[in-house]
XYZ file of C-alpha atoms in Angstrom:
768
model
C -0.162 0.077 -0.098
C 1.712 3.472 -0.969
C 1.810 5.399 2.205
C -0.061 8.590 1.619
C -0.837 9.155 5.590
C 0.285 10.094 8.458
C -1.456 7.796 10.481
C -2.575 5.384 8.972
C -1.214 1.840 8.097
C 1.589 2.838 10.832
C 2.273 0.398 13.532
C 1.255 2.658 16.918
C 1.816 0.880 20.498
C -1.786 0.805 21.563
C -2.517 3.911 24.667
C -3.188 2.712 27.197
C -0.326 -0.610 27.092
C 1.455 2.048 29.755
C -1.695 1.663 32.295
C -1.915 -1.947 31.620
C 1.679 -2.974 32.385
C 2.481 -0.294 35.594
C -0.822 -1.644 37.178
C -2.189 1.829 36.565
C -5.108 0.771 34.865
C -8.128 -0.440 36.552
C -10.066 -3.799 36.765
C -12.873 -4.659 38.270
C -10.913 -7.156 40.949
C -9.510 -4.058 40.988
C -12.396 -1.532 42.539
C -12.646 -1.829 46.567
C -16.034 -0.153 47.780
C -15.568 1.848 50.998
C -17.535 -0.925 53.689
C -18.164 -3.446 50.607
C -19.915 -7.077 52.202
C -18.633 -9.954 49.773
C -21.544 -11.846 47.828
C -21.911 -16.011 47.110
C -24.272 -18.704 45.536
C -24.969 -21.748 45.992
C -25.517 -23.552 42.792
C -27.201 -26.741 42.193
C -25.634 -30.010 42.379
C -28.614 -31.459 40.048
C -27.829 -31.219 36.282
C -31.976 -30.897 36.730
C -34.398 -31.366 39.737
C -37.102 -29.303 41.482
C -36.242 -28.431 44.248
C -38.716 -29.601 47.323
C -37.055 -26.661 50.898
C -34.436 -24.559 51.405
C -33.309 -24.112 54.216
C -31.223 -21.008 55.075
C -31.345 -20.351 58.554
C -28.032 -21.880 58.984
C -26.175 -19.161 56.966
C -28.347 -16.000 58.551
C -26.896 -17.523 61.899
C -23.250 -18.005 60.904
C -21.668 -14.009 62.389
C -20.754 -12.246 59.553
C -24.039 -12.774 57.230
C -25.632 -9.844 56.877
C -28.199 -11.315 54.493
C -29.741 -14.658 52.395
C -31.050 -14.652 49.125
C -32.960 -18.377 48.133
C -35.241 -18.427 44.893
C -38.919 -17.563 47.744
C -37.519 -14.574 48.739
C -36.162 -12.923 46.236
C -38.527 -11.341 42.822
C -39.449 -14.122 40.205
C -38.353 -11.798 37.809
C -36.989 -13.315 34.884
C -33.533 -12.095 32.765
C -31.893 -12.031 29.849
C -29.740 -10.037 27.369
C -32.660 -10.139 25.059
C -34.553 -13.084 25.726
C -35.870 -13.184 29.756
C -36.044 -16.708 30.484
C -33.221 -17.100 33.650
C -34.767 -16.464 36.755
C -32.413 -14.458 39.620
C -32.401 -17.706 41.755
C -33.787 -21.117 40.863
C -37.260 -20.827 42.514
C -39.220 -24.633 41.692
C -36.419 -25.766 39.500
C -32.970 -26.450 38.929
C -32.105 -26.946 34.168
C -28.511 -27.152 35.006
C -25.949 -28.469 37.758
C -24.595 -25.106 38.280
C -27.680 -22.841 38.201
C -28.394 -20.314 41.069
C -30.798 -21.629 44.310
C -29.325 -19.083 46.979
C -27.150 -15.957 47.567
C -25.485 -14.286 50.248
C -24.168 -11.532 51.325
C -21.015 -11.267 54.435
C -18.446 -9.344 55.978
C -15.562 -11.569 53.902
C -15.456 -13.965 50.614
C -14.486 -16.831 52.797
C -17.392 -16.159 55.560
C -19.596 -16.492 52.027
C -18.419 -19.512 51.489
C -18.950 -20.762 54.463
C -22.380 -19.502 54.633
C -23.294 -21.070 51.147
C -22.046 -24.737 52.627
C -24.819 -24.405 55.506
C -27.871 -23.831 53.276
C -29.749 -26.546 52.960
C -31.221 -27.842 50.156
C -33.942 -30.601 48.977
C -34.052 -31.226 45.844
C -36.255 -33.999 43.804
C -33.769 -35.486 40.633
C -35.979 -34.751 37.776
C -35.100 -36.299 33.741
C -31.965 -34.839 32.109
C -31.705 -33.932 28.388
C -28.025 -33.776 27.627
C -27.750 -34.879 23.436
C -29.387 -31.655 21.706
C -31.407 -34.279 18.875
C -32.725 -36.006 21.960
C -34.154 -32.685 23.030
C -35.816 -32.437 20.126
C -37.642 -36.066 20.048
C -40.957 -37.143 21.038
C -40.948 -37.847 24.793
C -37.702 -35.465 26.519
C -38.105 -34.100 28.940
C -39.639 -30.626 28.546
C -37.209 -27.869 30.091
C -39.105 -25.050 29.865
C -43.303 -25.398 29.424
C -43.770 -22.293 29.540
C -40.951 -20.968 26.852
C -43.897 -18.696 24.721
C -45.190 -16.937 28.069
C -41.418 -14.792 28.253
C -40.401 -11.253 27.255
C -37.629 -9.359 26.001
C -35.614 -6.562 26.760
C -36.626 -4.279 24.966
C -39.590 -5.452 23.303
C -38.228 -6.258 19.593
C -39.711 -3.305 17.020
C -42.529 -4.753 14.390
C -41.108 -7.236 12.084
C -38.278 -8.319 13.528
C -37.968 -12.150 13.302
C -38.305 -14.266 17.232
C -38.028 -17.659 18.341
C -39.952 -19.979 18.509
C -40.605 -20.456 14.882
C -41.216 -23.741 14.523
C -44.519 -26.764 15.637
C -45.442 -26.595 18.972
C -44.730 -30.813 18.855
C -40.876 -30.040 18.832
C -39.470 -30.184 21.976
C -36.832 -27.857 24.107
C -37.030 -25.607 20.892
C -34.910 -21.673 22.127
C -34.798 -20.596 18.343
C -35.076 -21.652 15.039
C -34.139 -19.823 11.546
C -34.383 -21.178 7.503
C -32.937 -20.166 4.400
C -33.967 -21.654 0.923
C -33.616 -21.063 -2.889
C -34.877 -23.488 -5.874
C -36.056 -26.775 -4.977
C -33.491 -28.918 -3.420
C -35.320 -32.003 -3.845
C -35.225 -31.487 -8.160
C -31.447 -30.765 -7.367
C -30.777 -33.770 -5.818
C -32.198 -35.212 -8.375
C -30.457 -33.708 -10.968
C -27.288 -34.062 -9.725
C -24.502 -37.135 -11.100
C -23.158 -37.832 -7.278
C -24.967 -37.276 -3.938
C -22.920 -36.992 -0.111
C -23.790 -37.021 3.193
C -22.022 -36.577 6.246
C -22.649 -35.966 9.689
C -20.469 -33.458 12.609
C -20.132 -33.445 15.861
C -18.560 -30.201 17.815
C -18.488 -30.078 21.745
C -18.942 -26.814 23.569
C -15.571 -24.477 24.860
C -15.753 -22.040 26.922
C -13.364 -18.681 25.949
C -10.984 -18.958 28.128
C -10.272 -15.396 29.098
C -8.014 -14.868 32.490
C -9.932 -12.292 34.396
C -12.918 -13.885 36.090
C -16.109 -12.634 36.357
C -16.712 -9.472 38.405
C -19.960 -7.324 39.601
C -20.016 -4.585 42.726
C -22.907 -2.681 42.981
C -23.233 0.355 45.529
C -26.221 2.013 45.852
C -26.264 6.165 46.552
C -27.791 8.074 49.116
C -29.806 9.333 46.247
C -30.764 6.033 45.426
C -28.828 5.734 42.358
C -27.619 2.217 41.440
C -23.271 2.748 40.809
C -22.106 -1.032 39.035
C -18.787 -2.122 38.396
C -18.343 -4.467 36.229
C -16.773 -7.212 33.040
C -19.541 -5.939 31.567
C -18.174 -5.296 27.583
C -21.820 -3.816 26.849
C -21.889 -1.194 29.361
C -24.695 0.451 27.696
C -26.896 -2.186 26.784
C -25.955 -3.948 30.684
C -27.494 -0.923 32.403
C -30.576 -1.604 30.501
C -30.577 -4.839 30.759
C -30.129 -4.660 34.825
C -32.655 -1.391 34.585
C -35.009 -4.518 33.973
C -33.948 -6.960 35.634
C -34.136 -4.732 39.021
C -36.866 -3.322 38.719
C -35.136 1.100 37.965
C -34.840 3.660 35.547
C -31.930 3.221 33.280
C -31.128 6.902 33.953
C -30.533 5.774 37.948
C -27.846 3.603 37.170
C -24.444 3.730 35.799
C -21.789 1.513 34.524
C -18.466 2.709 35.860
C -15.316 1.961 33.846
C -13.176 0.075 34.236
C -10.365 -2.089 31.688
C -11.676 -5.752 29.788
C -9.238 -8.692 30.958
C -10.498 -10.315 27.568
C -13.930 -11.338 26.382
C -14.578 -13.242 23.084
C -17.873 -12.743 23.004
C -18.069 -14.108 26.778
C -18.612 -10.513 28.882
C -21.637 -9.534 27.411
C -24.617 -10.579 30.619
C -25.021 -9.343 33.565
C -24.086 -12.807 35.183
C -24.425 -11.843 39.323
C -25.054 -8.085 38.922
C -28.962 -7.872 39.474
C -28.623 -10.035 42.898
C -25.566 -7.765 43.941
C -28.266 -4.987 43.727
C -30.536 -7.204 45.549
C -28.497 -7.419 48.354
C -26.771 -4.351 48.506
C -31.119 -2.797 48.960
C -31.662 -5.339 52.083
C -28.057 -4.428 53.729
C -27.557 -1.277 53.276
C -23.985 -1.795 51.140
C -21.689 -2.379 49.075
C -21.759 -5.807 47.062
C -19.438 -7.450 45.036
C -19.625 -10.741 43.501
C -16.407 -11.889 41.662
C -16.887 -15.591 40.116
C -14.066 -18.175 41.100
C -13.140 -20.763 37.851
C -14.622 -23.297 38.936
C -18.446 -21.450 38.475
C -16.714 -20.216 35.115
C -16.793 -22.769 33.648
C -19.555 -24.469 34.975
C -21.915 -21.887 35.013
C -20.622 -19.055 32.502
C -21.851 -18.288 28.450
C -20.328 -21.261 26.800
C -19.997 -21.404 22.820
C -22.360 -24.043 21.251
C -21.732 -27.995 21.389
C -23.230 -28.589 17.139
C -25.085 -31.369 15.584
C -24.503 -30.593 12.047
C -25.832 -32.590 9.147
C -24.576 -31.964 5.105
C -25.785 -33.423 1.976
C -24.636 -32.028 -1.531
C -25.499 -33.037 -4.816
C -22.617 -32.555 -7.727
C -22.464 -32.849 -11.684
C -19.377 -34.576 -12.151
C -17.153 -31.815 -13.065
C -17.633 -30.804 -9.968
C -20.676 -28.272 -10.180
C -22.879 -28.133 -6.715
C -26.177 -28.457 -7.915
C -28.110 -28.927 -4.384
C -27.175 -28.357 -0.790
C -28.687 -29.968 2.481
C -27.909 -28.225 5.544
C -29.032 -28.426 9.086
C -26.991 -27.668 12.182
C -28.741 -28.357 15.751
C -26.945 -26.001 18.049
C -26.873 -27.445 22.729
C -27.944 -23.675 23.721
C -27.850 -25.181 27.319
C -30.210 -24.347 30.147
C -31.531 -20.596 29.180
C -31.223 -18.478 26.015
C -30.207 -15.577 28.324
C -27.239 -15.170 27.260
C -27.870 -14.372 24.361
C -27.563 -10.962 22.897
C -30.009 -11.618 20.063
C -34.266 -10.804 20.446
C -33.982 -13.673 18.242
C -31.655 -15.267 20.320
C -30.118 -17.448 17.857
C -26.152 -17.300 16.630
C -25.447 -15.269 13.070
C -23.274 -18.535 12.194
C -25.487 -21.287 10.231
C -26.353 -18.724 8.050
C -23.006 -19.734 6.973
C -24.004 -23.085 6.035
C -23.337 -23.235 2.102
C -20.816 -20.976 2.940
C -18.921 -18.439 0.426
C -20.692 -21.263 -2.958
C -22.853 -21.516 -5.646
C -25.819 -23.137 -4.897
C -28.483 -24.356 -7.848
C -30.539 -25.553 -4.946
C -30.415 -24.851 -1.333
C -32.860 -25.633 1.608
C -31.289 -24.706 5.524
C -32.379 -24.547 8.637
C -31.294 -24.856 12.233
C -32.313 -24.661 15.846
C -30.615 -23.369 19.287
C -32.192 -26.647 22.150
C -32.304 -26.750 24.923
C -30.405 -28.712 27.211
C -29.996 -29.440 30.864
C -26.197 -28.016 30.251
C -23.911 -25.219 30.665
C -26.313 -22.194 29.136
C -24.553 -21.339 25.831
C -23.860 -17.331 24.917
C -21.474 -16.305 22.070
C -18.556 -16.815 21.487
C -15.836 -15.194 18.871
C -17.575 -15.526 15.378
C -20.656 -17.298 17.021
C -21.297 -20.308 15.337
C -19.134 -20.046 12.857
C -16.371 -22.667 13.831
C -18.756 -25.081 14.342
C -20.233 -24.709 10.262
C -17.185 -24.096 8.756
C -16.055 -26.872 10.521
C -18.509 -29.286 8.707
C -18.669 -27.078 5.746
C -15.388 -26.770 4.738
C -14.515 -30.897 5.932
C -17.531 -31.540 3.943
C -16.707 -30.009 0.823
C -13.020 -30.930 1.025
C -14.915 -34.915 0.716
C -16.642 -34.181 -2.109
C -13.862 -32.822 -3.931
C -11.437 -36.090 -2.541
C -14.839 -38.304 -3.908
C -14.437 -36.239 -7.654
C -10.932 -37.299 -7.542
C -10.139 -33.317 -7.223
C -7.922 -30.857 -6.491
C -9.524 -28.714 -3.741
C -7.714 -25.365 -4.174
C -9.501 -26.508 -7.678
C -12.991 -27.582 -6.376
C -13.593 -24.029 -4.448
C -12.024 -21.957 -7.082
C -15.021 -23.012 -9.511
C -17.235 -23.236 -7.017
C -16.839 -19.887 -5.366
C -19.102 -16.826 -5.134
C -18.247 -14.107 -7.938
C -18.369 -9.994 -6.983
C -23.076 -9.929 -7.124
C -23.931 -13.063 -6.559
C -26.373 -14.668 -4.575
C -25.071 -16.818 -1.496
C -27.202 -19.645 -0.653
C -28.759 -17.848 2.102
C -29.898 -15.067 -0.056
C -27.773 -12.356 0.094
C -25.674 -10.580 -2.625
C -22.901 -9.055 -1.691
C -20.227 -6.555 -2.987
C -16.118 -6.567 -3.398
C -15.654 -9.749 -2.961
C -11.965 -10.738 -3.120
C -13.189 -14.496 -2.301
C -10.872 -15.633 -5.523
C -7.839 -13.261 -4.918
C -7.110 -14.028 -0.708
C -7.578 -17.512 -2.044
C -5.040 -17.405 -3.958
C -2.563 -15.414 -2.934
C -2.409 -17.793 0.825
C -2.464 -21.027 -2.055
C 0.404 -19.307 -3.324
C 2.440 -18.466 -0.231
C 1.609 -21.302 1.442
C 3.300 -23.440 -1.896
C 0.200 -25.909 -2.447
C 1.411 -27.492 -5.782
C 5.050 -27.988 -4.314
C 6.231 -31.247 -3.238
C 5.202 -31.712 -0.010
C 8.553 -31.151 2.945
C 9.654 -35.462 4.214
C 8.677 -35.148 8.105
C 10.247 -34.375 10.716
C 9.154 -36.676 12.956
C 9.249 -39.471 10.347
C 5.345 -39.699 10.639
C 3.535 -38.276 7.198
C 2.679 -35.016 6.079
C -0.450 -34.150 4.939
C -1.656 -30.399 3.833
C -5.376 -29.850 3.968
C -7.017 -25.991 2.750
C -10.396 -24.881 4.069
C -12.151 -21.171 3.810
C -14.535 -19.135 5.062
C -16.434 -15.896 5.054
C -18.075 -12.912 7.086
C -20.823 -11.002 7.076
C -19.981 -7.390 8.311
C -20.809 -6.241 11.778
C -23.903 -3.905 13.112
C -24.978 -1.146 15.234
C -25.090 2.513 16.878
C -22.437 4.254 17.896
C -22.488 7.641 19.019
C -18.677 9.378 19.296
C -17.909 13.104 20.443
C -15.075 15.159 19.135
C -14.456 17.939 21.921
C -12.421 21.174 20.664
C -9.881 22.092 23.728
C -9.009 25.536 25.056
C -5.112 24.709 24.445
C -5.604 22.935 21.059
C -5.304 20.269 21.514
C -8.749 17.416 20.588
C -10.844 15.211 22.567
C -13.136 12.344 21.668
C -15.258 11.235 23.623
C -16.837 7.258 22.920
C -18.397 5.019 25.005
C -17.014 1.893 23.913
C -14.604 -0.366 25.385
C -11.513 -1.971 25.090
C -10.995 -5.692 26.269
C -8.237 -5.565 24.353
C -8.153 -5.740 20.591
C -6.353 -1.999 20.423
C -9.885 -0.266 19.729
C -9.562 3.177 21.871
C -5.455 3.512 19.298
C -7.841 2.972 16.363
C -9.876 5.441 16.824
C -6.795 8.108 17.833
C -5.129 6.953 14.372
C -8.686 7.333 12.271
C -9.207 11.128 14.492
C -6.323 12.346 13.984
C -5.496 11.556 10.421
C -8.488 13.035 9.791
C -7.829 16.127 11.762
C -4.488 16.101 10.001
C -2.665 16.663 13.717
C -0.449 14.631 16.027
C -0.730 11.970 17.413
C -0.272 13.285 20.932
C -2.621 15.934 19.998
C -5.613 13.914 20.294
C -6.957 12.210 23.597
C -9.413 9.274 23.309
C -12.075 9.759 26.601
C -13.527 6.382 27.321
C -15.295 6.939 30.483
C -18.458 5.953 32.587
C -22.154 5.512 30.798
C -23.089 8.963 32.971
C -19.917 10.627 30.394
C -20.087 8.492 27.151
C -22.537 9.644 24.440
C -24.857 5.964 23.629
C -22.661 2.953 22.045
C -23.315 -0.993 21.587
C -20.393 -2.103 22.942
C -17.952 -4.245 21.972
C -19.221 -7.859 20.146
C -19.389 -8.970 15.730
C -16.031 -7.313 14.544
C -18.004 -3.706 14.530
C -15.129 -1.619 16.245
C -13.753 -0.407 12.871
C -16.547 -0.473 10.994
C -19.092 1.289 12.668
C -17.377 3.346 16.332
C -14.131 4.103 13.761
C -17.418 5.978 11.525
C -18.433 7.702 14.785
C -14.855 9.357 15.544
C -14.978 10.444 11.500
C -18.111 11.675 11.513
C -17.801 13.764 15.065
C -14.020 14.766 12.714
C -15.839 16.073 10.354
C -18.349 17.856 12.254
C -15.309 19.212 14.463
C -13.945 20.561 10.738
C -16.716 22.189 9.809
C -17.090 24.497 12.703
C -13.709 25.375 12.600
C -13.459 26.058 8.751
C -16.174 27.891 9.611
C -14.620 30.268 12.100
C -11.832 30.201 10.733
C -13.796 31.603 7.448
C -15.132 33.948 9.716
C -11.267 34.976 10.454
C -10.387 34.929 6.714
C -13.429 36.715 5.732
C -13.746 34.297 2.927
C -16.858 31.563 2.443
C -16.046 28.336 4.261
C -15.967 26.349 1.102
C -12.838 27.825 0.368
C -10.985 26.919 3.279
C -8.708 24.438 3.737
C -6.759 21.754 6.237
C -3.565 20.822 6.211
C -1.361 19.063 9.007
C -3.205 21.162 11.770
C -3.726 24.533 9.359
C -6.737 26.250 8.020
C -5.900 28.366 5.509
C -7.374 29.468 2.123
C -5.773 29.826 -1.216
C -4.218 33.612 -1.558
C -4.211 33.821 1.734
C -0.982 35.062 3.925
C -2.037 33.827 7.397
C -3.193 30.171 8.430
C -4.946 29.259 11.856
C -3.747 26.396 14.083
C -5.758 24.320 16.425
C -4.272 26.322 19.245
C -5.770 29.436 17.537
C -9.117 29.073 16.484
C -9.399 26.876 20.512
C -8.974 31.075 21.735
C -12.695 31.401 20.364
C -14.372 27.844 20.595
C -13.109 26.486 23.449
C -12.448 30.381 24.986
C -15.145 28.912 28.165
C -14.327 25.468 27.748
C -14.802 22.227 25.535
C -15.919 22.978 22.457
C -18.350 19.489 21.613
C -19.964 18.324 18.558
C -21.585 14.896 17.994
C -20.711 11.749 15.300
C -23.348 8.880 14.977
C -23.628 5.938 13.035
C -25.598 3.417 11.765
C -25.452 0.182 9.996
C -27.346 0.926 6.740
C -28.825 -2.582 6.630
C -28.203 -6.105 8.408
C -27.146 -6.920 4.725
C -25.940 -3.995 2.972
C -22.054 -4.402 2.027
C -19.078 -6.604 1.489
C -18.619 -10.109 3.418
C -15.046 -10.885 4.308
C -12.868 -14.044 3.927
C -10.507 -15.745 4.611
C -8.687 -19.119 3.035
C -6.112 -22.157 5.402
C -3.687 -23.579 4.531
C -2.382 -26.279 6.877
C 0.265 -29.006 6.917
C 0.405 -31.529 8.802
C 2.109 -34.585 9.999
C 0.732 -37.513 11.755
C 2.106 -40.935 13.863
C 0.146 -44.050 12.356
C 1.687 -45.654 14.873
C 0.262 -43.208 17.675
C -2.609 -40.770 15.283
C -0.691 -37.910 17.291
C -1.211 -35.020 14.258
C 1.784 -32.400 14.709
C 0.584 -29.326 12.514
C 3.983 -27.886 10.603
C 2.974 -24.384 9.676
C -0.326 -22.738 9.142
C -1.148 -19.939 6.187
C -3.474 -17.785 6.253
C -4.504 -15.057 4.100
C -6.997 -11.821 4.397
C -8.681 -9.126 3.095
C -8.821 -6.034 5.552
C -9.232 -3.870 3.374
C -6.843 -0.729 4.400
C -4.769 -1.828 7.041
C -4.900 1.214 9.886
C -2.885 -0.570 12.578
C -0.475 -3.021 11.270
C 0.076 -4.572 14.999
C -3.262 -4.802 16.083
C -3.981 -6.278 12.800
C -0.765 -9.351 13.028
C -2.570 -9.599 16.624
C -6.033 -10.119 15.701
C -5.476 -12.094 12.748
C -2.400 -14.360 14.803
C -4.614 -14.715 17.986
C -7.411 -15.870 16.525
C -5.666 -18.509 14.339
C -4.222 -19.729 17.737
C -7.844 -20.014 19.163
C -8.758 -22.263 15.865
C -5.922 -23.962 16.309
C -7.023 -24.906 19.779
C -10.683 -25.221 18.725
C -9.054 -28.134 15.978
C -6.951 -29.784 18.520
C -7.650 -29.781 22.601
C -10.582 -27.801 23.155
C -13.370 -29.263 24.881
C -14.916 -28.586 27.505
C -16.386 -32.220 28.990
C -19.732 -32.364 30.867
C -20.962 -35.956 31.595
C -24.103 -36.471 32.467
C -24.833 -33.096 33.351
C -21.496 -31.937 35.157
C -18.411 -30.363 34.072
C -15.187 -32.745 34.226
C -12.804 -30.183 33.087
C -13.582 -26.863 34.993
C -10.338 -25.210 35.314
C -7.550 -23.570 33.103
C -5.074 -26.673 34.325
C -7.742 -29.288 33.116
C -9.557 -27.353 30.053
C -6.380 -27.219 27.741
C -6.264 -24.363 25.228
C -3.167 -24.061 23.283
C 0.276 -21.952 24.221
C 3.634 -20.440 22.871
C 4.814 -24.092 22.511
C 1.633 -25.113 20.573
C 1.496 -22.459 17.533
C 3.435 -23.524 14.905
C 5.191 -21.188 11.815
C 2.802 -18.691 10.873
C 1.941 -17.029 7.619
C -0.182 -13.914 6.800
C -1.161 -12.783 3.506
C -2.902 -9.310 3.262
C -4.605 -9.042 0.218
C -5.453 -5.201 0.807
C -7.913 -2.937 -1.632
C -8.907 0.093 0.561
C -12.800 -0.897 -0.527
C -13.996 -1.631 2.577
C -16.209 0.037 4.578
C -14.864 1.021 7.348
C -12.441 4.389 7.624
C -10.054 4.630 5.133
C -11.602 1.726 2.721
C -10.855 -0.689 6.548
C -13.055 -3.877 6.971
C -13.235 -6.169 10.048
C -10.421 -8.710 10.898
C -11.400 -9.616 14.775
C -13.677 -13.075 13.728
C -13.463 -14.694 10.694
C -9.870 -15.438 11.043
C -11.092 -18.364 13.821
C -13.312 -20.159 11.666
C -11.184 -21.944 8.730
C -7.913 -23.157 10.610
C -9.704 -26.716 12.023
C -11.687 -28.134 9.213
C -7.513 -26.650 7.841
C -6.260 -29.244 9.706
C -8.475 -32.226 9.280
C -8.454 -31.666 6.326
C -4.707 -32.005 6.152
C -4.726 -35.256 8.571
C -7.122 -36.993 5.383
C -4.143 -35.804 3.270
C -1.410 -37.430 5.571
C -3.544 -40.330 6.396
C -6.423 -41.175 4.322
C -8.697 -40.655 7.602
C -11.774 -38.235 8.104
C -12.721 -36.571 11.417
C -15.515 -35.525 11.879
C -15.692 -33.811 15.209
C -13.301 -31.795 17.109
C -11.111 -31.647 18.596
C -9.117 -33.648 16.338
C -6.942 -35.706 18.783
C -4.427 -38.814 19.184
C -6.911 -41.162 19.800
C -9.674 -40.092 16.994
C -7.116 -40.816 14.806
C -5.349 -44.001 15.827
C -9.219 -45.623 16.476
C -9.848 -43.991 12.828
C -6.852 -45.147 10.670
C -7.407 -48.846 13.026
C -10.683 -48.973 11.580
C -9.393 -48.517 8.255
C -7.632 -50.886 8.581
C -9.970 -53.653 9.940
C -12.163 -52.785 7.602
C -9.268 -53.278 4.824
C -8.444 -56.761 5.989
C -12.447 -57.909 5.690
C -12.164 -56.424 2.355
C -9.524 -58.757 1.585
């Protein structure tokens, strides 16, 4: 990319970095409010049971305990991010092992922990369901018999697709969506060959280091102060207002840093309980989940069962595609942020491929598992693992090179996707070709360093733009500096650094003349918060809008001084001038007029123009692996990833997002699984739940196809989420290339490969 800018495309360090490494940055766990009590919850040991009785007298009598809440003491309010199906405390029934039954507030965390052990609960176990397919079968235990009576926060607009749009005789459905065009059965009849496969993925956890913290204080004026690990402060304030029955304006979410998120820190966690205990005791109350609770009761990535049936012509042309996904939503849908409580990923059941006939549908269903929510690229790693494994199998059966097969069938610019969306500015072919060239796809495979067999695998993924609405305020300060007030937090992705670069570039100022001011919900303009890879696009455009408004006001003021029309005033390197003028005015000069009595502020707004507007982002990944046929052990030798960032605003952050996504995809492929046995999490700690370390990461080659046509500031595209989805199928396809067995579930463990190899040998033996 030609260097025509001062700040865009530069490797600018994160502005919050020094405060984080010195310990100055304030996280929710750092907040110690005077007089604070410690909260603790009692959680169900049963995945499904009726609560017969609760005796909390022992806890109430323990010295140092100030309040105890049971389901019968708490208001019967149902809460949720958008769909309200989660009680504050279980009243009659518990639906997963980890469901909250009671809560206490005490002088110390040790006393609180001892108190919950003194609460005696009598349970009557009920039949449970753990498999999402079984949950939809006739005779399955119905976990939410009153599901259709649950409400929303807020009520969705007219015409919004609500959940439960399938027949009443299908039990335990949280939501259902479908897409179709053509006649899929006719398409299968017209196909030369038809292929069917089933794929399964388990639930996984975000693996953030910082646990969830919720601290609530009720002021003398009745206002509610909240310090919590929450990535959506303004929506979170609305959800909490509904949950506790307090007007939104009487609640303030204070600004704290967020120690990792990956989609997992967007629900209310224990904040409603902290409020009710603070109201009862007259003192602030804090809940801090330990990692046993994080794994047993937090917002996981959905497990899935995905079935695919695809018809093709002998030349490799895709004709018909039938795809069905059933996602394990766990015991509640409250953790999902969309009114229809569904995932975005299922729209990619047909990926970026061209089909003549399509029928795709997906359901999220209730089970007696940990409630599922959102994790990086919600639903996409599951769907893309299935689709790209399936496409590879189809190509192999046809005797076609996996690259040529994909190249032949990928969408061209403006063609409708399997979900019926037409996108422009697609870089599918360019990114695929660049990644394949960088990986040496057509070159001979190297010898195995460990004496095993080497294979290469390819997978692709595409993702729509994140939507949303954002407001930013640009302020000219009396000294001539500019401050940008924003309500968007930063969970480590570098949002504030990016916003500073955008503002400084548009205002033609040095970076140190621009400040980014995040703050509380009282101090900041309304913002949707983090999620959906919308930071650069939505928040960046809001800042760009505010800078344009400020520039316009400054030009008007300069024009008055120059005695010329505003349209003749130009801005370059922080100086306003006009043709033929013998002097210029800088920001400091104009501040004397506009900001004489304090900051001169103008707002900027950006609203995504429509859910299906714009382009799609694309990633192509190639894995090179070595497989030991004696043990089934898989070792990734090399990964290559191609992406289309449009314009790179900050290479450091783009590289970090790509590498982070690919490493998460590596974990998803080879090791990550929240093991749940009979409803109980059996690896609920960062010791037992495996995620990749630096030693697990192979050499990684990044290929960026920059075209400067993205919808974000300066032509940027999102990068954060879609780097994660193609890694697992690329590795699975490489394993097949190496040893000829296809693993159809994640994680791809040595045991699965070994068993598949021995099963193949047994079949060959019987055949001979």
